[in-house]
mmCIF file of C-alpha atoms in Angstrom:
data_model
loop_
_atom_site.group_PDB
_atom_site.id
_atom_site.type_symbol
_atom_site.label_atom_id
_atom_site.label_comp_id
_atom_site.label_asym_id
_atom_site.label_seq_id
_atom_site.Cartn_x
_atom_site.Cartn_y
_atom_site.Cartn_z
ATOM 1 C CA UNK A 65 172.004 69.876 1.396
ATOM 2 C CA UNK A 66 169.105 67.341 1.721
ATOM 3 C CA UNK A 67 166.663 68.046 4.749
ATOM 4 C CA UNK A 68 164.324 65.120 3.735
ATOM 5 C CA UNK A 69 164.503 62.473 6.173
ATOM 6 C CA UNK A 70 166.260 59.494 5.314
ATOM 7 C CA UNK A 71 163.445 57.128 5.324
ATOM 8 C CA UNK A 72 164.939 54.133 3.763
ATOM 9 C CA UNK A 73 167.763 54.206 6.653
ATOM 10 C CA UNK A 74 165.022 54.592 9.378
ATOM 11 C CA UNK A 75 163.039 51.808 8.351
ATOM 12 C CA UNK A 76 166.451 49.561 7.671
ATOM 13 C CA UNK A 77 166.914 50.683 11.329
ATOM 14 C CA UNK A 78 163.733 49.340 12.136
ATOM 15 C CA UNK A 79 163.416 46.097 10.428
ATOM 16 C CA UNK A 80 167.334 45.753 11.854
ATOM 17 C CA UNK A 81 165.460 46.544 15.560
ATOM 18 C CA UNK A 82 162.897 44.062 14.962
ATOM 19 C CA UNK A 83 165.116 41.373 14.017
ATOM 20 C CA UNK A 84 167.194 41.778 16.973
ATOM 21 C CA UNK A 85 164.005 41.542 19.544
ATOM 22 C CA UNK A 86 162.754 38.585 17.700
ATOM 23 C CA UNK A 87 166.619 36.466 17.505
ATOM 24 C CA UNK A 88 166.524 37.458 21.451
ATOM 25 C CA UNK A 89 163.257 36.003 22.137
ATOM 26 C CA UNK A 90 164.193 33.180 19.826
ATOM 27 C CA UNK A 91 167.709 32.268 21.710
ATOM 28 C CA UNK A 92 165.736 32.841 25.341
ATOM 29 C CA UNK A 93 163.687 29.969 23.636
ATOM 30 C CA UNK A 94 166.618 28.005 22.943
ATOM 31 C CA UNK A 95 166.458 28.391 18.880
ATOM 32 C CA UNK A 96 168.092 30.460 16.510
ATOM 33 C CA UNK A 97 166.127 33.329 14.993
ATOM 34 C CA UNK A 98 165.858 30.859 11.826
ATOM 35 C CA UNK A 99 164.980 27.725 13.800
ATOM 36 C CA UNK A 100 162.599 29.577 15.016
ATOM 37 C CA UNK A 101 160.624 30.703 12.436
ATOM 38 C CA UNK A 102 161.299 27.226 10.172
ATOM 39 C CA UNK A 103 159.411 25.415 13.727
ATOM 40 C CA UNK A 104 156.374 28.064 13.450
ATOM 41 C CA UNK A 105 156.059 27.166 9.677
ATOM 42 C CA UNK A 106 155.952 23.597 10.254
ATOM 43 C CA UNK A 107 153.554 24.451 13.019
ATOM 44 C CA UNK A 108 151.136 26.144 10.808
ATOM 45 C CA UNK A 109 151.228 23.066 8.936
ATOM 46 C CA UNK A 110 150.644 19.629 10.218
ATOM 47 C CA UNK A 111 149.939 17.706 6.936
ATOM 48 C CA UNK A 112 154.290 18.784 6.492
ATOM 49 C CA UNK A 113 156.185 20.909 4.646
ATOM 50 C CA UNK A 114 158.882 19.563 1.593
ATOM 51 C CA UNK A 115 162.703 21.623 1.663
ATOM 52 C CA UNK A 116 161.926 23.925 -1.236
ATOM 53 C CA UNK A 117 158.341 25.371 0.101
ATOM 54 C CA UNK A 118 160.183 25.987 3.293
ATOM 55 C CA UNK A 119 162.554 27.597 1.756
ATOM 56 C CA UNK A 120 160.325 29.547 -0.613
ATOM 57 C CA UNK A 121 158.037 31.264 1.996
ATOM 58 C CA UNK A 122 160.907 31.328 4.486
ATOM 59 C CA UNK A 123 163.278 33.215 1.328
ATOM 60 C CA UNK A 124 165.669 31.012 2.923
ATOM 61 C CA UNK A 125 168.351 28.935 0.970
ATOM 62 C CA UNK A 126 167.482 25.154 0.583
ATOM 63 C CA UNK A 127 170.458 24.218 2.173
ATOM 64 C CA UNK A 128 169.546 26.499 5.343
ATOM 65 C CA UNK A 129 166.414 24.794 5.312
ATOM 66 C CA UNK A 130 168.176 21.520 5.239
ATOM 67 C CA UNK A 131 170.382 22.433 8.438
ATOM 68 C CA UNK A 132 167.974 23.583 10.725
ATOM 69 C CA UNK A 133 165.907 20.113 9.741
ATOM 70 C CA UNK A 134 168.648 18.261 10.480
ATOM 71 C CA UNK A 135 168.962 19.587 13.923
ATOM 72 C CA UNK A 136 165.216 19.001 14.343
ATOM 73 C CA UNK A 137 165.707 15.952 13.421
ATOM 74 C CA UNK A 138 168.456 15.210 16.029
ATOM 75 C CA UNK A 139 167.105 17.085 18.841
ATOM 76 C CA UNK A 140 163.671 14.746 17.940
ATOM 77 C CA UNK A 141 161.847 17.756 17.181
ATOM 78 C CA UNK A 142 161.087 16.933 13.397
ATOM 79 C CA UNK A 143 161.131 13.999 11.427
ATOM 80 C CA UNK A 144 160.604 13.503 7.602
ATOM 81 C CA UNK A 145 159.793 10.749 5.103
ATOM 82 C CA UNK A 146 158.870 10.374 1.360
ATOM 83 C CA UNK A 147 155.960 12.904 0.328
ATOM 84 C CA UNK A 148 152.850 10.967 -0.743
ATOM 85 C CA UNK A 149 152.644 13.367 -3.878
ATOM 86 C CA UNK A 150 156.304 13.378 -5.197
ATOM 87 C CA UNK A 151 158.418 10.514 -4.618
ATOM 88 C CA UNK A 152 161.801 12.291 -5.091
ATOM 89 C CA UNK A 153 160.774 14.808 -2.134
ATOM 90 C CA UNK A 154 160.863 14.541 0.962
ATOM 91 C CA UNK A 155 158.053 15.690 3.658
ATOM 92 C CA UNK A 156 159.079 17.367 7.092
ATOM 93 C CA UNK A 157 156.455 16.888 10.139
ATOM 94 C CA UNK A 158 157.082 18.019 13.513
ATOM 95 C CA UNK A 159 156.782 14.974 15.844
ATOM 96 C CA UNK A 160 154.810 15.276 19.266
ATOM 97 C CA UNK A 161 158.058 16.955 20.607
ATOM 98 C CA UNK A 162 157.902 19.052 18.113
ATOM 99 C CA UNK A 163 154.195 19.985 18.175
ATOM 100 C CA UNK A 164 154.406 20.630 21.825
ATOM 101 C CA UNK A 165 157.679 22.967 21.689
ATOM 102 C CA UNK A 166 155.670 24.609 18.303
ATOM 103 C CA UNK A 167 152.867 25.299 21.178
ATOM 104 C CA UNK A 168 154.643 26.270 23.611
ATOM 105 C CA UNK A 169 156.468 29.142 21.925
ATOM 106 C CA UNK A 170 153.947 30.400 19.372
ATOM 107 C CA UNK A 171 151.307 30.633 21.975
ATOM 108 C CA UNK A 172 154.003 32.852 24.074
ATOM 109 C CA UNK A 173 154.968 35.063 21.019
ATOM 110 C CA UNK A 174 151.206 35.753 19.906
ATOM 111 C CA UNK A 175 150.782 36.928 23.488
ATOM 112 C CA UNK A 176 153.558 39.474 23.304
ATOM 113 C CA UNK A 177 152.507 40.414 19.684
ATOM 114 C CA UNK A 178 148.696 41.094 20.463
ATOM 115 C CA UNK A 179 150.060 42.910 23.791
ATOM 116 C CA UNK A 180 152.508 45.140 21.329
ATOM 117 C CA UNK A 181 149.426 45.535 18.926
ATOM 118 C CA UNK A 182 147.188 46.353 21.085
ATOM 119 C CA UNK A 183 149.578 48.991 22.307
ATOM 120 C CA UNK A 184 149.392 50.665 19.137
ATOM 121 C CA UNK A 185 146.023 49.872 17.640
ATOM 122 C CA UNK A 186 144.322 48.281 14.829
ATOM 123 C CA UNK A 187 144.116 51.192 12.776
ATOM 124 C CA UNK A 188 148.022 52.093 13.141
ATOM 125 C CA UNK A 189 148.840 48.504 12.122
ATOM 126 C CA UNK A 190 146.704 48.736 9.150
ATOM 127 C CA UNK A 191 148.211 51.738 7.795
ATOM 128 C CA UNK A 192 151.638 50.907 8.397
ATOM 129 C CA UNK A 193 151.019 47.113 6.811
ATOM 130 C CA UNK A 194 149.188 49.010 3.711
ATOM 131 C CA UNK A 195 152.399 51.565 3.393
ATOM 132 C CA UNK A 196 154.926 49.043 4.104
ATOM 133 C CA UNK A 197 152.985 46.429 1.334
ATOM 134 C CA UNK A 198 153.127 50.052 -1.284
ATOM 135 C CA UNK A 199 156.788 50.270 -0.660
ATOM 136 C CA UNK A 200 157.810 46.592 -1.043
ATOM 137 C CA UNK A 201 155.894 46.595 -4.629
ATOM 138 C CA UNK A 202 157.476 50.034 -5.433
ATOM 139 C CA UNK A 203 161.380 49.235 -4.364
ATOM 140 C CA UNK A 204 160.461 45.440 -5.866
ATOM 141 C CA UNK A 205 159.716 47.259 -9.892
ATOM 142 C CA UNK A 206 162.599 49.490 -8.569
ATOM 143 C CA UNK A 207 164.984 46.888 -8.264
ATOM 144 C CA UNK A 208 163.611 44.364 -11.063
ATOM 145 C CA UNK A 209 164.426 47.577 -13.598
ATOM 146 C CA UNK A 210 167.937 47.594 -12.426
ATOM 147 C CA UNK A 211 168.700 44.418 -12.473
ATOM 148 C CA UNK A 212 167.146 43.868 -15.704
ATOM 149 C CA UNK A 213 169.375 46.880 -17.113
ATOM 150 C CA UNK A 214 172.603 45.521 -15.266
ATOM 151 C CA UNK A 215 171.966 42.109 -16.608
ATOM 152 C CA UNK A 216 171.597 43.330 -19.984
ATOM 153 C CA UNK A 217 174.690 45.389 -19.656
ATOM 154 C CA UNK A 218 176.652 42.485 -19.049
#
């Protein structure tokens, strides 16, 4: 019988557990746990955001992307228009509604974050970032191999 401890399950447990605290804080908010996060990436950048790098740094489909937008759009939160570098894109800004909700909740969840952190300390954060980063790029060449060997099965 296997007495290690189940590692990957714990930490599935606890990326699972962190999800959940951060959809609650986001639907206290009024936003989805998506909406969320797609307003603090258009926060973080005022010069706008096109679809596909939303998508790409939020590993969120395009079409996703598009959705929450759209309601952004409607609720006045967000508006977009032709991107001064690529005609065929389109550039998403937050509007002053949008900058001031943007405000309103980031400043609220860096608060709770730096509390948390602060709980735990620097140096724990470090080491579990620099474990967690190790184990992403190990299960990442991990995966890649199998799907490389499935693919070429097929």
């Amino acid at each position: 019988m296997d007495e290690r401890p189940h590692y990957e399950d714990l930490m599935h447990r606890q990326f699972l557990q962190l999800d959940e605290l951060y959809g609650a804080f986001a639907k206290s908010r009024g936003e989805s746990y998506l909406s969320m996060w797609t307003l603090c990436e258009l926060g973080g950048h005022p010069e706008g955001l096109n679809h596909k790098q939303m998508a790409e740094t939020l590993h969120l489909p395009k079409q996703t992307v598009s959705s929450i937008v759209a309601s952004f759009e409607q609720r006045g939160l967000a508006s977009s228009g032709k991107s001064p570098h690529d005609g065929r894109s389109r550039t998403v800004r937050l509007t002053e509604a949008g900058r001031a909700r943007y405000e309103a909740v980031s400043r609220e969840l860096e608060a709770v974050e730096s509390a948390s952190a602060g709980r735990v300390g620097a140096g724990e954060l470090d080491r579990a970032c620099a474990v967690l980063s190790r184990y992403a790029d190990a299960l990442s060449e991990e995966l890649s191999e199998l799907v490389c060997v499935k693919e070429g099965a097929a």
